[in-house]
CSV table of C-alpha atoms in Angstrom, one decimal:
chain,number,residue,atom,x,y,z
A,1,MET,CA,15.4,35.3,37.3
A,2,ASP,CA,18.9,35.5,35.9
A,3,GLY,CA,18.5,37.7,32.9
A,4,GLY,CA,21.9,36.6,31.6
A,5,ARG,CA,20.7,33.1,30.9
A,6,LEU,CA,17.7,33.0,28.6
A,7,ALA,CA,14.9,30.4,28.7
A,8,ARG,CA,15.2,27.5,26.3
A,9,THR,CA,12.5,25.3,24.9
A,10,TRP,CA,12.3,21.5,24.3
A,11,ALA,CA,9.8,19.6,22.3
A,12,ALA,CA,7.6,16.9,23.9
A,13,PRO,CA,6.3,15.1,20.9
A,14,ALA,CA,3.2,12.8,20.8
A,15,LYS,CA,4.0,9.1,20.9
A,16,ILE,CA,2.0,7.1,18.4
A,17,ASN,CA,1.7,3.3,18.8
A,18,LEU,CA,1.3,2.2,15.2
A,19,ALA,CA,0.9,-1.4,16.5
A,20,LEU,CA,0.6,-2.6,20.1
A,21,HIS,CA,0.5,-6.3,21.0
A,22,VAL,CA,0.0,-7.4,24.6
A,23,THR,CA,2.1,-10.6,25.0
A,24,GLY,CA,2.0,-11.5,28.7
A,25,ARG,CA,1.8,-10.3,32.2
A,26,ARG,CA,4.5,-10.2,34.9
A,27,PRO,CA,3.8,-11.5,38.5
A,28,ASP,CA,4.0,-7.9,39.7
A,29,GLY,CA,1.0,-7.0,37.4
A,30,TYR,CA,2.9,-5.1,34.7
A,31,HIS,CA,1.9,-6.1,31.2
A,32,LEU,CA,4.4,-7.2,28.6
A,33,ILE,CA,4.0,-5.6,25.2
A,34,GLU,CA,5.5,-5.3,21.8
A,35,SER,CA,4.9,-2.0,20.0
A,36,LEU,CA,6.1,-0.2,17.0
A,37,ALA,CA,6.0,3.5,18.0
A,38,VAL,CA,6.8,6.7,16.2
A,39,PHE,CA,6.9,10.4,17.5
A,40,THR,CA,5.4,13.4,15.8
A,41,ARG,CA,6.4,16.9,15.2
A,42,PHE,CA,3.2,18.0,16.9
A,43,GLY,CA,3.2,17.9,20.7
A,44,ASP,CA,3.6,19.8,23.9
A,45,ARG,CA,6.5,22.1,24.6
A,46,ILE,CA,8.6,22.7,27.7
A,47,GLU,CA,10.4,26.0,28.5
A,48,ILE,CA,13.0,26.0,31.2
A,49,ALA,CA,14.9,29.0,32.7
A,50,PRO,CA,17.0,29.7,35.8
A,51,ALA,CA,15.0,31.3,38.6
A,52,ASP,CA,15.2,32.6,42.1
A,53,SER,CA,12.8,29.8,43.2
A,54,ASP,CA,11.1,26.8,41.6
A,55,ASP,CA,8.0,27.7,39.5
A,56,PHE,CA,5.7,25.7,37.3
A,57,THR,CA,3.0,27.2,35.0
A,58,VAL,CA,0.9,25.7,32.3
A,59,SER,CA,-0.7,27.2,29.1
A,60,GLY,CA,-2.3,25.9,26.0
A,61,ARG,CA,-5.6,24.4,25.0
A,62,TYR,CA,-5.5,21.6,27.5
A,63,ALA,CA,-4.0,23.5,30.5
A,64,PRO,CA,-7.2,23.3,32.5
A,65,ASP,CA,-6.9,19.5,32.6
A,66,VAL,CA,-3.3,19.6,34.0
A,67,PRO,CA,-2.7,19.2,37.8
A,68,LEU,CA,-0.3,21.8,39.2
A,69,ASP,CA,0.8,19.7,42.2
A,70,THR,CA,3.5,17.1,42.5
A,71,SER,CA,1.2,14.5,41.0
A,72,ASN,CA,2.3,16.0,37.6
A,73,LEU,CA,5.0,14.1,35.8
A,74,VAL,CA,6.8,17.3,35.0
A,75,LEU,CA,7.4,18.0,38.6
A,76,LYS,CA,8.1,14.4,39.4
A,77,ALA,CA,10.8,14.5,36.6
A,78,ARG,CA,12.3,17.6,38.1
A,79,ASP,CA,12.4,16.2,41.6
A,80,ALA,CA,13.7,12.8,40.5
A,81,LEU,CA,16.6,14.4,38.6
A,82,ARG,CA,17.4,16.7,41.4
A,83,SER,CA,17.5,13.8,43.9
A,84,ALA,CA,19.8,11.9,41.6
A,85,ALA,CA,22.2,14.7,41.0
A,86,GLY,CA,22.1,16.4,44.4
A,87,PRO,CA,20.8,19.8,45.4
A,88,GLY,CA,24.2,21.5,45.0
A,89,LYS,CA,24.1,21.0,41.2
A,90,THR,CA,20.4,21.7,40.7
A,91,PRO,CA,19.4,25.3,41.5
A,92,PRO,CA,15.9,26.6,41.2
A,93,VAL,CA,14.2,26.7,37.8
A,94,SER,CA,11.1,28.0,36.2
A,95,ILE,CA,9.3,25.4,34.1
A,96,LYS,CA,6.5,26.3,31.6
A,97,LEU,CA,4.4,23.6,30.0
A,98,GLU,CA,2.5,24.4,26.8
A,99,LYS,CA,-0.2,21.7,26.8
A,100,ASN,CA,-1.3,21.0,23.3
A,101,LEU,CA,-2.1,17.3,23.6
A,102,PRO,CA,-5.2,16.0,25.3
A,103,VAL,CA,-4.7,14.5,28.8
A,104,ALA,CA,-5.1,10.7,29.2
A,105,SER,CA,-5.4,10.2,25.5
A,106,GLY,CA,-3.0,7.4,24.5
A,107,VAL,CA,-0.2,9.4,23.0
A,108,GLY,CA,2.1,9.6,26.0
A,109,GLY,CA,1.7,13.2,26.6
A,110,GLY,CA,2.7,13.2,30.3
A,111,SER,CA,5.6,10.8,29.7
A,112,SER,CA,6.8,13.0,26.8
A,113,ASP,CA,6.6,16.1,29.0
A,114,ALA,CA,8.6,14.3,31.7
A,115,ALA,CA,11.2,13.2,29.1
A,116,ALA,CA,11.6,16.8,27.8
A,117,VAL,CA,12.1,18.0,31.3
A,118,LEU,CA,14.8,15.4,32.0
A,119,ARG,CA,16.6,16.3,28.8
A,120,GLY,CA,16.1,20.0,29.4
A,121,LEU,CA,17.2,20.1,33.0
A,122,ALA,CA,20.2,17.8,32.3
A,123,GLU,CA,21.4,20.5,29.9
A,124,THR,CA,20.3,23.5,32.0
A,125,TRP,CA,22.1,22.1,35.1
A,126,ASP,CA,25.0,20.9,32.9
A,127,LEU,CA,24.9,17.5,34.6
A,128,GLY,CA,26.7,15.5,31.9
A,129,MET,CA,24.3,12.6,32.2
A,130,ASP,CA,24.1,10.2,29.3
A,131,GLY,CA,21.0,8.8,27.8
A,132,THR,CA,21.3,5.5,29.8
A,133,ALA,CA,21.3,7.5,33.1
A,134,LEU,CA,18.3,9.6,32.1
A,135,ALA,CA,16.4,6.5,30.9
A,136,GLY,CA,17.0,4.9,34.3
A,137,ILE,CA,15.5,7.9,36.1
A,138,GLY,CA,12.7,8.0,33.4
A,139,LEU,CA,11.8,4.4,34.0
A,140,SER,CA,11.2,5.2,37.7
A,141,LEU,CA,8.6,7.7,36.5
A,142,GLY,CA,6.7,5.4,34.1
A,143,ALA,CA,7.2,2.7,31.6
A,144,ASP,CA,6.7,5.2,28.6
A,145,VAL,CA,9.3,7.7,29.6
A,146,PRO,CA,12.4,5.9,28.3
A,147,MET,CA,10.9,5.6,24.9
A,148,CYS,CA,9.8,9.2,25.0
A,149,LEU,CA,13.5,10.1,25.8
A,150,ALA,CA,14.5,8.3,22.6
A,151,ALA,CA,11.8,10.0,20.5
A,152,ARG,CA,12.6,8.2,17.3
A,153,PRO,CA,11.0,5.2,15.5
A,154,LEU,CA,11.4,2.2,17.7
A,155,VAL,CA,10.1,-1.2,18.8
A,156,ALA,CA,9.4,-1.4,22.5
A,157,ARG,CA,9.3,-4.7,24.4
A,158,GLY,CA,9.0,-5.8,27.9
A,159,ILE,CA,7.0,-3.3,29.9
A,160,GLY,CA,8.0,-0.7,27.3
A,161,ASP,CA,11.6,-0.3,28.6
A,162,GLU,CA,13.4,-2.7,26.1
A,163,LEU,CA,13.9,-0.4,23.1
A,164,SER,CA,15.2,-1.2,19.6
A,165,ALA,CA,15.7,1.7,17.2
A,166,VAL,CA,14.3,1.2,13.7
A,167,PRO,CA,16.7,2.6,11.1
A,168,ASP,CA,15.8,4.2,7.7
A,169,PHE,CA,12.3,5.1,8.8
A,170,SER,CA,10.9,7.9,6.7
A,171,ALA,CA,8.5,10.6,7.9
A,172,LEU,CA,4.9,9.6,7.8
A,173,GLY,CA,1.9,11.8,7.1
A,174,LEU,CA,-0.5,11.4,10.1
A,175,VAL,CA,-3.7,12.8,11.3
A,176,LEU,CA,-4.5,12.5,15.0
A,177,VAL,CA,-8.1,12.6,16.1
A,178,ASN,CA,-9.4,12.5,19.7
A,179,PRO,CA,-13.2,12.8,20.3
A,180,GLY,CA,-12.7,14.4,23.7
A,181,THR,CA,-13.2,11.3,25.9
A,182,PRO,CA,-10.4,10.6,28.3
A,183,VAL,CA,-9.6,6.9,28.8
A,184,SER,CA,-8.0,5.3,31.9
A,185,THR,CA,-5.1,3.1,30.8
A,186,ALA,CA,-5.5,0.9,33.9
A,187,ASP,CA,-9.1,0.4,33.2
A,188,VAL,CA,-8.4,-0.7,29.6
A,189,PHE,CA,-5.7,-3.2,30.6
A,190,ASN,CA,-8.0,-4.6,33.4
A,191,ALA,CA,-10.7,-5.2,30.8
A,192,LEU,CA,-8.5,-7.3,28.4
A,193,SER,CA,-10.0,-10.6,27.6
A,194,ARG,CA,-6.6,-12.2,27.0
A,195,ARG,CA,-3.0,-11.2,27.7
A,196,ASP,CA,-0.9,-13.9,25.9
A,197,ASN,CA,-1.3,-12.6,22.3
A,198,GLU,CA,1.1,-13.2,19.4
A,199,PRO,CA,4.1,-10.9,19.2
A,200,LEU,CA,4.7,-8.5,16.3
A,201,PRO,CA,5.6,-9.9,12.9
A,202,PRO,CA,9.0,-9.0,11.5
A,203,LEU,CA,9.2,-5.4,10.1
A,204,PRO,CA,9.4,-5.0,6.3
A,205,ARG,CA,13.0,-4.7,5.0
A,206,ARG,CA,12.2,-1.3,3.5
A,207,ILE,CA,9.7,0.9,5.3
A,208,ASP,CA,7.7,3.3,3.2
A,209,PHE,CA,4.0,4.2,3.1
A,210,HIS,CA,2.9,1.1,1.2
A,211,SER,CA,5.0,-1.5,2.9
A,212,LEU,CA,4.1,-0.1,6.3
A,213,ARG,CA,0.4,-0.1,5.5
A,214,ASN,CA,0.5,-3.7,4.4
A,215,TRP,CA,2.4,-4.6,7.6
A,216,LEU,CA,0.0,-2.8,9.8
A,217,GLU,CA,-2.9,-4.8,8.2
A,218,VAL,CA,-1.5,-7.9,9.9
A,219,THR,CA,-0.9,-6.3,13.3
A,220,ARG,CA,-3.2,-5.2,16.0
A,221,ASN,CA,-3.7,-2.8,18.9
A,222,ASP,CA,-4.8,-5.3,21.5
A,223,LEU,CA,-6.1,-2.5,23.7
A,224,GLU,CA,-8.5,-1.2,21.1
A,225,PRO,CA,-11.5,-3.6,21.5
A,226,ALA,CA,-11.6,-2.9,25.3
A,227,ALA,CA,-11.3,0.9,24.9
A,228,LEU,CA,-13.9,0.9,22.2
A,229,ALA,CA,-16.3,-0.9,24.4
A,230,MET,CA,-15.8,1.7,27.1
A,231,GLN,CA,-15.8,4.7,24.7
A,232,PRO,CA,-17.9,4.2,21.6
A,233,ALA,CA,-16.8,7.7,20.4
A,234,ILE,CA,-13.4,6.0,19.4
A,235,GLY,CA,-15.3,4.2,16.7
A,236,ARG,CA,-16.6,7.5,15.4
A,237,ALA,CA,-13.1,8.9,15.3
A,238,LEU,CA,-11.9,5.9,13.3
A,239,SER,CA,-14.9,6.3,10.9
A,240,TRP,CA,-14.1,9.9,10.3
A,241,LEU,CA,-10.5,9.1,9.5
A,242,ASP,CA,-11.6,6.5,7.0
A,243,LYS,CA,-14.1,8.9,5.4
A,244,ALA,CA,-11.3,11.5,5.0
A,245,GLY,CA,-9.2,9.0,3.0
A,246,SER,CA,-6.9,7.5,5.5
A,247,GLY,CA,-4.8,4.7,4.1
A,248,PHE,CA,-4.9,3.0,7.5
A,249,SER,CA,-6.6,4.0,10.8
A,250,ARG,CA,-6.1,2.7,14.3
A,251,MET,CA,-6.3,3.8,17.9
A,252,SER,CA,-3.0,4.7,19.6
A,253,GLY,CA,-2.1,3.3,23.0
A,254,SER,CA,-4.9,2.9,25.4
A,255,GLY,CA,-6.9,5.6,23.5
A,256,ALA,CA,-8.9,7.6,22.9
A,257,THR,CA,-6.6,9.3,20.3
A,258,CYS,CA,-6.7,7.6,16.8
A,259,PHE,CA,-4.4,8.1,13.9
A,260,GLY,CA,-4.7,7.9,10.2
A,261,LEU,CA,-1.9,7.2,7.9
A,262,PHE,CA,-1.7,9.4,4.7
A,263,GLU,CA,0.7,9.2,1.8
A,264,THR,CA,1.7,12.8,1.9
A,265,GLY,CA,1.7,15.6,4.4
A,266,ASN,CA,-0.5,17.8,2.2
A,267,VAL,CA,-3.2,15.0,1.9
A,268,ALA,CA,-3.1,14.7,5.7
A,269,LYS,CA,-3.6,18.5,6.1
A,270,ARG,CA,-6.7,18.4,3.8
A,271,ALA,CA,-8.1,15.4,5.7
A,272,ALA,CA,-7.6,17.2,9.1
A,273,ALA,CA,-9.4,20.2,7.8
A,274,GLU,CA,-12.3,18.2,6.6
A,275,ILE,CA,-12.6,16.4,10.0
A,276,ARG,CA,-12.2,19.6,11.9
A,277,ASN,CA,-15.0,21.2,9.9
A,278,ARG,CA,-17.3,18.4,10.7
A,279,GLN,CA,-16.2,17.9,14.4
A,280,PRO,CA,-15.1,21.4,15.6
A,281,ASP,CA,-15.0,20.4,19.3
A,282,TRP,CA,-12.7,17.4,18.7
A,283,PHE,CA,-8.8,17.4,18.9
A,284,VAL,CA,-7.6,17.1,15.3
A,285,ALA,CA,-4.0,17.6,14.2
A,286,ALA,CA,-2.2,16.9,10.9
A,287,THR,CA,1.5,16.2,11.5
A,288,ARG,CA,4.5,14.2,10.4
A,289,SER,CA,6.5,11.7,12.3
A,290,LEU,CA,10.1,12.2,13.2
A,291,THR,CA,12.5,10.1,11.2
A,292,SER,CA,15.1,7.7,12.5
A,293,GLU,CA,17.7,10.3,11.9
A,294,ALA,CA,18.2,13.3,14.2
A,295,ASP,CA,16.5,16.4,12.8
């Protein structure tokens, strides 16, 4: 390794679908969605450093669940960027993934890891690629990767690739809970009873805890009923969030991670501690969402 150039770290935040409406299906099988999504301070981390040969290692609570071969989105992102830029500009790198988010849990962990790798390698290799170019590469890896590259409050439409930033979005106090049951996104989509649901209602003019909670009450996660039928433990996670004082509770994405909305970060921390005490084997994290402004 080149000791003159130190390793750098990039955050791979969890993606939380506050609302997710399935509004149609394309002839190629991709579902059309409308989703309000935020990203959290809690998530995975990617460390990149120049190296004599390519290397990939994983640490963290959920490392045993992560494949180390080219099926991993981290390596797919590295290889896709290298292919786009050319081998002459993309020398070997060591990539370390700290896997803090459960796998197959509805919070875009793999997609966020891939997005962090694209951002990190574009800087490490000094490629001068703008966000549009990276998003194009990201979309080839998965529909969630472009929004994970944005990593700010947004509304996603289409297959998740048509993104509209939401300005003046304050940080939210959130508790994330996963009962330890992986859920297949494909299985959940295949189990939907209908795919032509109403789109999202207009967002409130001013977004704060109270206006957002009221807005969420008239929205849905259209994937939740199907996921709940497959994994009843999701219902227990939602129940524990409600018992801990959540202002609003819902499943994120295709599950099984659920979120609770809390008025302050301190209230969220107390709620997380209460749930963790009762369910020590579950994934439980108190966090705050990233705002619409760069931190």
